[in-house]
XYZ file of C-alpha atoms in Angstrom:
423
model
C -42.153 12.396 -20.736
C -39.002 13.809 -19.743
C -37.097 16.001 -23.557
C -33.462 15.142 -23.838
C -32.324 18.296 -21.036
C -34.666 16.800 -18.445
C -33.770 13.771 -15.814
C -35.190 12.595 -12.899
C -31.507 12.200 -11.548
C -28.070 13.207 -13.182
C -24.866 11.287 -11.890
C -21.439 13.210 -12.168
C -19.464 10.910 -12.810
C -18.948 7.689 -14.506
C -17.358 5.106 -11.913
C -18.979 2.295 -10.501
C -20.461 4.086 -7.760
C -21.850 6.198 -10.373
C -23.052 3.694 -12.639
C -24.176 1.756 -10.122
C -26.274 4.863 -8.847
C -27.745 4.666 -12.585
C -28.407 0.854 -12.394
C -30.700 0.956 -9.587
C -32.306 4.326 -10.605
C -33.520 2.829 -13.872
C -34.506 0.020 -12.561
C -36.946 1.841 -10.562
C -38.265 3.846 -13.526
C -36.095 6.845 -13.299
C -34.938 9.209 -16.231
C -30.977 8.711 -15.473
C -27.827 10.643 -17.034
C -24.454 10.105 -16.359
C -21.643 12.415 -17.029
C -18.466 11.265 -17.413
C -15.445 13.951 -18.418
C -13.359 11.011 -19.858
C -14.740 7.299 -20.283
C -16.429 5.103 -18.027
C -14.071 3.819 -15.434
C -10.997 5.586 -16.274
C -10.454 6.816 -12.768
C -9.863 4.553 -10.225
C -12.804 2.704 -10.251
C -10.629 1.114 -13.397
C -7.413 1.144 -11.673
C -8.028 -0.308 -8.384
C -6.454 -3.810 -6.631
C -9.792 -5.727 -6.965
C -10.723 -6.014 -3.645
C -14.068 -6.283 -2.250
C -13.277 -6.533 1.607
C -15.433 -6.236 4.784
C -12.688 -7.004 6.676
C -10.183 -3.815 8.815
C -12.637 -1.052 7.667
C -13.559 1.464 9.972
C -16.881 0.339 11.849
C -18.489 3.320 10.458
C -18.705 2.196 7.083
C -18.859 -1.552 8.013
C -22.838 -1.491 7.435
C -22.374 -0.606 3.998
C -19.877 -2.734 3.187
C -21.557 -5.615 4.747
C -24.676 -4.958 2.481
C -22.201 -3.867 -0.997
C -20.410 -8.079 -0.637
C -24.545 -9.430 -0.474
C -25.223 -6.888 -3.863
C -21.485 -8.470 -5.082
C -22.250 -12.068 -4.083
C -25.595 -12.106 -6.525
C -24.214 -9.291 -9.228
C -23.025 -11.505 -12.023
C -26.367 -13.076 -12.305
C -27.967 -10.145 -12.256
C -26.024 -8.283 -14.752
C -25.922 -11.543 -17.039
C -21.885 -10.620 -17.323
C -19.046 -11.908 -16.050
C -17.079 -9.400 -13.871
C -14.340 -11.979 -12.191
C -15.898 -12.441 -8.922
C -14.462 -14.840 -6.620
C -15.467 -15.259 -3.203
C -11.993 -16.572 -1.865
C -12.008 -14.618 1.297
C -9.199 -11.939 2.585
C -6.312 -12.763 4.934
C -4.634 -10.009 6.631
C -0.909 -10.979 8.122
C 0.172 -9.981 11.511
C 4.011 -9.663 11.533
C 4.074 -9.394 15.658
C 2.680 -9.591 18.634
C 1.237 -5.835 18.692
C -0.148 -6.353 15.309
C -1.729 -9.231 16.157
C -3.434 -8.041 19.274
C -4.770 -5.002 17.357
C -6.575 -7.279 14.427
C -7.849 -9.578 17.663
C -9.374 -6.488 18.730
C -11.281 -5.730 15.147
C -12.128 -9.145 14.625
C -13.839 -8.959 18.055
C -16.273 -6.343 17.158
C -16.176 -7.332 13.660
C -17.817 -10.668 14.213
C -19.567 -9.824 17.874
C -21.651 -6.897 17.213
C -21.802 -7.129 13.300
C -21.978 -11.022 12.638
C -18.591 -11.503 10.370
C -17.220 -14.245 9.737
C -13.447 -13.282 10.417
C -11.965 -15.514 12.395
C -8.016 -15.104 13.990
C -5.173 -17.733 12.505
C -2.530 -19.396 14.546
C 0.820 -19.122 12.424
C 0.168 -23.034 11.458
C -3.361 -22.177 10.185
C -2.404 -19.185 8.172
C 0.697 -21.800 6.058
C -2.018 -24.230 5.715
C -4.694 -21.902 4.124
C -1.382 -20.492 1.726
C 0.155 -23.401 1.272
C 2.682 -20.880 -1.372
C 3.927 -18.820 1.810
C 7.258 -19.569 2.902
C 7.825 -20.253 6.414
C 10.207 -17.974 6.976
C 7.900 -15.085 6.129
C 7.734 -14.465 9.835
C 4.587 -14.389 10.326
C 2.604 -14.883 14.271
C -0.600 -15.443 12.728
C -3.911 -13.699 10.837
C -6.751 -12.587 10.211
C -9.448 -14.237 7.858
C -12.619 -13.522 6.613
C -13.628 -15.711 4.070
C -17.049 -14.057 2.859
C -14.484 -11.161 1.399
C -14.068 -11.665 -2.165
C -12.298 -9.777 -5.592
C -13.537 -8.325 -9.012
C -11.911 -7.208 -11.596
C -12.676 -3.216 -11.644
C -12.836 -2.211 -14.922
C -14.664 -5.240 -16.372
C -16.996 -5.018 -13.441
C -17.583 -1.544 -13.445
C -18.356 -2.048 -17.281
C -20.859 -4.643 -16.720
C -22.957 -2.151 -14.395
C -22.874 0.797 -16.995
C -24.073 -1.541 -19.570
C -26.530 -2.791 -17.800
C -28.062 0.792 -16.479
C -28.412 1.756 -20.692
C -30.342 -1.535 -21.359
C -32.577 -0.058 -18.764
C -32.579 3.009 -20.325
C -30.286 5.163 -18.866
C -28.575 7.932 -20.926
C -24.920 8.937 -20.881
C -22.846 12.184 -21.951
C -19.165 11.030 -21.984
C -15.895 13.359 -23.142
C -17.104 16.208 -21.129
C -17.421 17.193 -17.494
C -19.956 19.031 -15.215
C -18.537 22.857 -15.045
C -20.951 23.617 -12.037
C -24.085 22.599 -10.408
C -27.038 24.755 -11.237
C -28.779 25.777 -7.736
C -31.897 28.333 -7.569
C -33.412 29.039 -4.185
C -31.828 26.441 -2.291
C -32.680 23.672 -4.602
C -30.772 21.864 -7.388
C -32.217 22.740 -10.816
C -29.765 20.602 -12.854
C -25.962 20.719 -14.237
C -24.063 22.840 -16.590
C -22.265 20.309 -19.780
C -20.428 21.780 -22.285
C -22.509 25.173 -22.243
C -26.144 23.604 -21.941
C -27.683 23.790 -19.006
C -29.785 19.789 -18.052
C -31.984 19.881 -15.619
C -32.829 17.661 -12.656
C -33.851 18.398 -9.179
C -31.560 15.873 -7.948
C -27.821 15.664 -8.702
C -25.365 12.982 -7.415
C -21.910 13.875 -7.347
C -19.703 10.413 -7.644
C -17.036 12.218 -8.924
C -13.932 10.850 -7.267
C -11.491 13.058 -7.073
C -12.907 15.857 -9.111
C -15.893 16.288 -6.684
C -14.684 18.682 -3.742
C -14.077 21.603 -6.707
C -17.797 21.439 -7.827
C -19.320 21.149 -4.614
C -17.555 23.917 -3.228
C -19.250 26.234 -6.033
C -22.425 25.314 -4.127
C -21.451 25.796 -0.401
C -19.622 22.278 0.542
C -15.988 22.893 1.312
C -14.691 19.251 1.323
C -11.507 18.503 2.686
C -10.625 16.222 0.113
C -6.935 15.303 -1.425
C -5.499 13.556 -3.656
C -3.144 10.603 -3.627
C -1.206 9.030 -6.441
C -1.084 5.082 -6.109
C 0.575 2.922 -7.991
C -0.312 -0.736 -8.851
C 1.447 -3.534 -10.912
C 0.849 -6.573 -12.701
C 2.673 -10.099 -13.133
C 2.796 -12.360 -15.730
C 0.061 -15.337 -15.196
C 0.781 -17.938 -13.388
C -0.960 -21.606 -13.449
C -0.998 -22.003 -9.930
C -3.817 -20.145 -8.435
C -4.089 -18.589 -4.787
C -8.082 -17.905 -4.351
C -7.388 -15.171 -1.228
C -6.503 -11.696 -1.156
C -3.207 -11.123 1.013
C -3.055 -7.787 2.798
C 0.614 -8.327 4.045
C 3.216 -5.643 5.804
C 3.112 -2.619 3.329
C 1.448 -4.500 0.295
C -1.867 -5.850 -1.316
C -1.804 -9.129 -3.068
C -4.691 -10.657 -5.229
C -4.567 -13.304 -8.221
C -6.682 -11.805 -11.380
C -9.366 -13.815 -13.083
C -6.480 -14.542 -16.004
C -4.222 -15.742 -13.159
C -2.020 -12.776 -13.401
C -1.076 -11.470 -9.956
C -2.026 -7.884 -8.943
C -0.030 -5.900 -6.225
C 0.371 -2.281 -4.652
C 2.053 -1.096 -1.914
C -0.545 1.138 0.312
C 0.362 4.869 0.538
C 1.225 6.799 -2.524
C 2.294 10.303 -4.044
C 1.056 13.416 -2.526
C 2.104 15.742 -5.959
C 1.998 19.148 -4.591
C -0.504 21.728 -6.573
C -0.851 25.768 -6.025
C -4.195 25.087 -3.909
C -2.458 22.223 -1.585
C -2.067 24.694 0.942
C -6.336 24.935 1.681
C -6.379 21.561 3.528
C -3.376 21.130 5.203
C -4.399 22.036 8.434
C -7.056 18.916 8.086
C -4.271 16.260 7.685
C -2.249 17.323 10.005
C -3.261 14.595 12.844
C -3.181 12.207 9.678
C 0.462 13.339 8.654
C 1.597 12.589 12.234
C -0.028 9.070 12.909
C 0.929 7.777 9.433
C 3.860 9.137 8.288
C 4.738 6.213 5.050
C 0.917 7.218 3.616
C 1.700 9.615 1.645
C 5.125 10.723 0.654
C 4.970 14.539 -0.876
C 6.095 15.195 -3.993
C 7.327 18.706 -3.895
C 8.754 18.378 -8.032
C 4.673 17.941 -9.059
C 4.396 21.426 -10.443
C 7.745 20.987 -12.442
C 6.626 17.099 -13.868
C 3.413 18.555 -15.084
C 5.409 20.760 -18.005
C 6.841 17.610 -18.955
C 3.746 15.087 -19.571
C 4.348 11.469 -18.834
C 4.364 9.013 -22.180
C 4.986 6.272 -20.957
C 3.975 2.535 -22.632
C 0.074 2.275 -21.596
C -0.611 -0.317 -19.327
C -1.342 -4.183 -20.491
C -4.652 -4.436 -19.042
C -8.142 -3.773 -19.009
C -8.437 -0.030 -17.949
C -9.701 2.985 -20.377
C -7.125 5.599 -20.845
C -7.738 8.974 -19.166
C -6.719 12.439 -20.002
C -4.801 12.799 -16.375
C -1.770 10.401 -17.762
C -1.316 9.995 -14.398
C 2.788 8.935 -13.914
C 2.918 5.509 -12.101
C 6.432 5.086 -9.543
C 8.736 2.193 -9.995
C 9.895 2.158 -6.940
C 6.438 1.366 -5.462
C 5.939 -1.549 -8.532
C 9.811 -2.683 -7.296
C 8.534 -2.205 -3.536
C 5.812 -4.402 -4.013
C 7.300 -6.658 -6.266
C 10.011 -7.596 -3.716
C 7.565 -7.935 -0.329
C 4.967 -10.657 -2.619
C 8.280 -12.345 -3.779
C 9.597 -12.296 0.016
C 6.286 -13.603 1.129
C 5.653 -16.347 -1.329
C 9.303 -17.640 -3.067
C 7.523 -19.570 -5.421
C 6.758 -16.519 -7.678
C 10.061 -14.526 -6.871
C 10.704 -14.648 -10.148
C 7.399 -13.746 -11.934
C 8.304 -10.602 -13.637
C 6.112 -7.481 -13.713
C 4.452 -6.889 -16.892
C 3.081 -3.361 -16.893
C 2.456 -1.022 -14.096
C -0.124 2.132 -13.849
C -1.153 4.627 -11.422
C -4.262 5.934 -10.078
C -5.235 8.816 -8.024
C -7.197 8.194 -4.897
C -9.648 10.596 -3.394
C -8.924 10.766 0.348
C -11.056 12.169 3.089
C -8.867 13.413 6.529
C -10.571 10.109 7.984
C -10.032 8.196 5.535
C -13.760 7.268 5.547
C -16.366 8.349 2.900
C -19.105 10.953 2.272
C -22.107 9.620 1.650
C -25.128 11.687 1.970
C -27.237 14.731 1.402
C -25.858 18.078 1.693
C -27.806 20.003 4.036
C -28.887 23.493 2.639
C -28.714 22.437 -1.133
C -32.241 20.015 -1.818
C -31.518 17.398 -3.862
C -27.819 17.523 -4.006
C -26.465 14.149 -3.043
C -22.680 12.649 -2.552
C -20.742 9.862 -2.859
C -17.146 10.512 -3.048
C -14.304 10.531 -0.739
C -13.434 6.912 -0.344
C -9.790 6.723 -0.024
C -8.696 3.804 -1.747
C -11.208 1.319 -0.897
C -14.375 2.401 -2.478
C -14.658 -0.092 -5.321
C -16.053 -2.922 -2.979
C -18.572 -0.772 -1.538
C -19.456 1.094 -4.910
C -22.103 -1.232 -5.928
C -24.201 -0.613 -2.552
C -23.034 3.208 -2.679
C -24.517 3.680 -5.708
C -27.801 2.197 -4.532
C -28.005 3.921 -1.718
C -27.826 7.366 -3.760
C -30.594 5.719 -6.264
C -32.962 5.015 -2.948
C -32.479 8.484 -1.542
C -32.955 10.338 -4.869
C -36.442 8.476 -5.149
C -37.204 9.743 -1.219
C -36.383 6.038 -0.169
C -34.662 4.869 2.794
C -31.069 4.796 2.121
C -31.084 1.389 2.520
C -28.134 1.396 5.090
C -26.760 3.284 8.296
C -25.146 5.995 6.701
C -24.481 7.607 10.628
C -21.165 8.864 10.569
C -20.865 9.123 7.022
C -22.405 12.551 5.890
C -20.352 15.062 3.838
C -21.862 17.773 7.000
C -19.177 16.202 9.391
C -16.705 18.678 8.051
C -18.658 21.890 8.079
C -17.161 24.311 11.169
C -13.777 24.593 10.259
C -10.296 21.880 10.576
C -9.693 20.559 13.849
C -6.871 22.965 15.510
């Protein structure tokens, strides 16, 4: 019998890689906390396009993914909620030649050595399979997977926190974890408002507040932060069952019938500690200029807070108040109407931001930490983590009951940035 300071596993932080993490620890009889500093999916796991896509990722976390859309395809009936799946499939334009050739080239491996089912469009196929895109969109062709699929974030994130408590999972919300408690090379527990609660195994899911505790305990993560901004139509009858990756923007249809879009890329806001990573991004800076675009007034914007209307739509408010760009909404707004004519003239009906946790490879850390027993991570997932959070957050469950993880986590432990940025 575990008193109300004692888990078998405490979860920092209260996103759906998180909750999920609490889901699957319950259900295998484990004493499960989760703390969350503001509400449960208030971060991005809340603010998020919806997509749960195999399809483009990097190859190392392809196995996880893979695994996360099986977990996604059977999650509604095993949460007994609805979350808005739909298994419509993803279709990524190719506006040339070159781009075409290089999504040949994934969908190669992709479906040879992994067993997708992306397939390459001619120009004819891709018009057929949107009947709503206009010809003129320029397009050469695509490529489609259609076992890629869409949630919507915060509902679905929701549904898995609910259903860790009716398996009896606890939850401290409105306060964060100030440090990790470590004695002897082991994790004793986590420090909440003053109180110490122990555990000898701690998961930090964190998002973008993770690198600052877990370099109190020897992990100096070379993680940043990006500030993304997504927008959302007015519903629309007709209904387009795909998610569009086009030129510069994402494009999926909600479960109301609402369209959600966001350009990729976002604000870098510049802080007084932006300065300990920068040699890390450098090679990232140079081969994708457009990802980020640095926002040198950050320090100034913070004196003023933003107030702005909060957004129409099913996401928790968070203390950040994070400042969403028109420009990127208008950015957006004006490639989906280019691409399909037919709702040119939907207007936008609220926009928000988010703030992405980025890794210099724009890959995840999944993992142990070597050095620190029972200190576990999830965190760095760069903008696409909410399709694999479900499986993420089993895969820290598994490991912190000494299971396999479940998956081939090679290439994805938070170690591969100890020794120093490349020079």
């Amino acid at each position: 019998m575990t008193s109300k300071h004692d888990w078998d596993l405490i979860v920092v932080g209260g996103g759906i890689v998180g909750c999920a993490a609490a889901l699957y620890a319950a259900r295998m009889g484990m004493a499960c906390l989760i703390v969350e500093r503001d509400m449960i999916g208030s971060a991005q796991s809340g603010r998020n396009l919806g997509f749960v896509r195999q399809q483009a990722r990097d190859f190392r976390e392809l196995p996880l993914m893979i695994a996360a859309t099986r977990l996604w395809e059977g999650l509604e009936a095993e949460l007994g909620r609805s979350i808005g799946w739909h298994q419509g499939g993803n279709v990524s334009l190719a506006m040339s030649e070159v781009e075409l050739a290089s999504r040949r080239e994934w969908q190669y491996r992709g479906s040879g050595e992994f067993g997708l089912d992306t397939r390459m469009l001619s120009a004819v196929e891709t018009y057929n399979l949107l009947p709503h895109l206009t010809p003129d969109s320029g397009i050469v062709g695509a490529m489609y997977t259609p076992s890629d699929g869409r949630a919507e974030p915060a509902r679905a994130t929701r549904a898995i926190f609910e259903a860790a408590l009716q398996l009896g999972a606890s939850v401290s919300l409105g306060t964060g974890v100030s440090r990790i408690d470590v004695s002897a090379g082991q994790v004793t527990g986590v420090w909440i408002g003053g109180t110490l609660h122990r555990a000898r195994t701690v998961a930090v899911a964190a998002g973008a507040g993770s690198a600052a505790l877990l370099r109190r305990v020897g992990l100096d993560l070379p993680q940043e932060r990006i500030r993304a901004t997504v927008a959302r139509t007015a519903r629309r009858p007709e209904r387009m069952p795909q998610c569009v990756s086009g030129p510069t923007t994402g494009i999926r249809q909600d479960a109301d019938g609402a369209f959600v879009i966001s350009v990729a890329g976002g604000e870098y806001d510049v802080r007084p500690d932006s300065w300990r990573h920068m040699r890390w991004y450098a090679a990232t800076r140079r081969e994708n200029p457009e990802a980020a675009k640095i926002n040198y007034l950050a320090p100034l914007q913070r004196l003023w807070p933003h107030r702005g209307q909060a957004p129409l739509a099913d996401i928790p408010p968070s203390r950040d108040r994070l400042r969403p760009e028109s420009q990127r909404a208008e950015q957006a707004r004006q490639e989906f109407g280019r691409l399909f004519p037919a709702f040119a003239e939907v207007p936008l009906q609220t926009i928000w931001a988010g703030e992405i946790d980025t890794l210099p490879d724009v890959v995840p850390a999944i993992g142990p930490v070597s050095g620190v027993e029972g200190l576990l991570v999830a965190t760095g997932f760069s903008g696409h983590g909410f399709g694999p959070g479900p499986m993420a957050g089993c895969v820290l469950a598994n490991l912190a009951a000494g299971r396999d993880a479940g998956v081939d986590l090679t290439g994805l432990s938070p170690d591969r940035f100890r020794g120093g940025a490349p020079r």
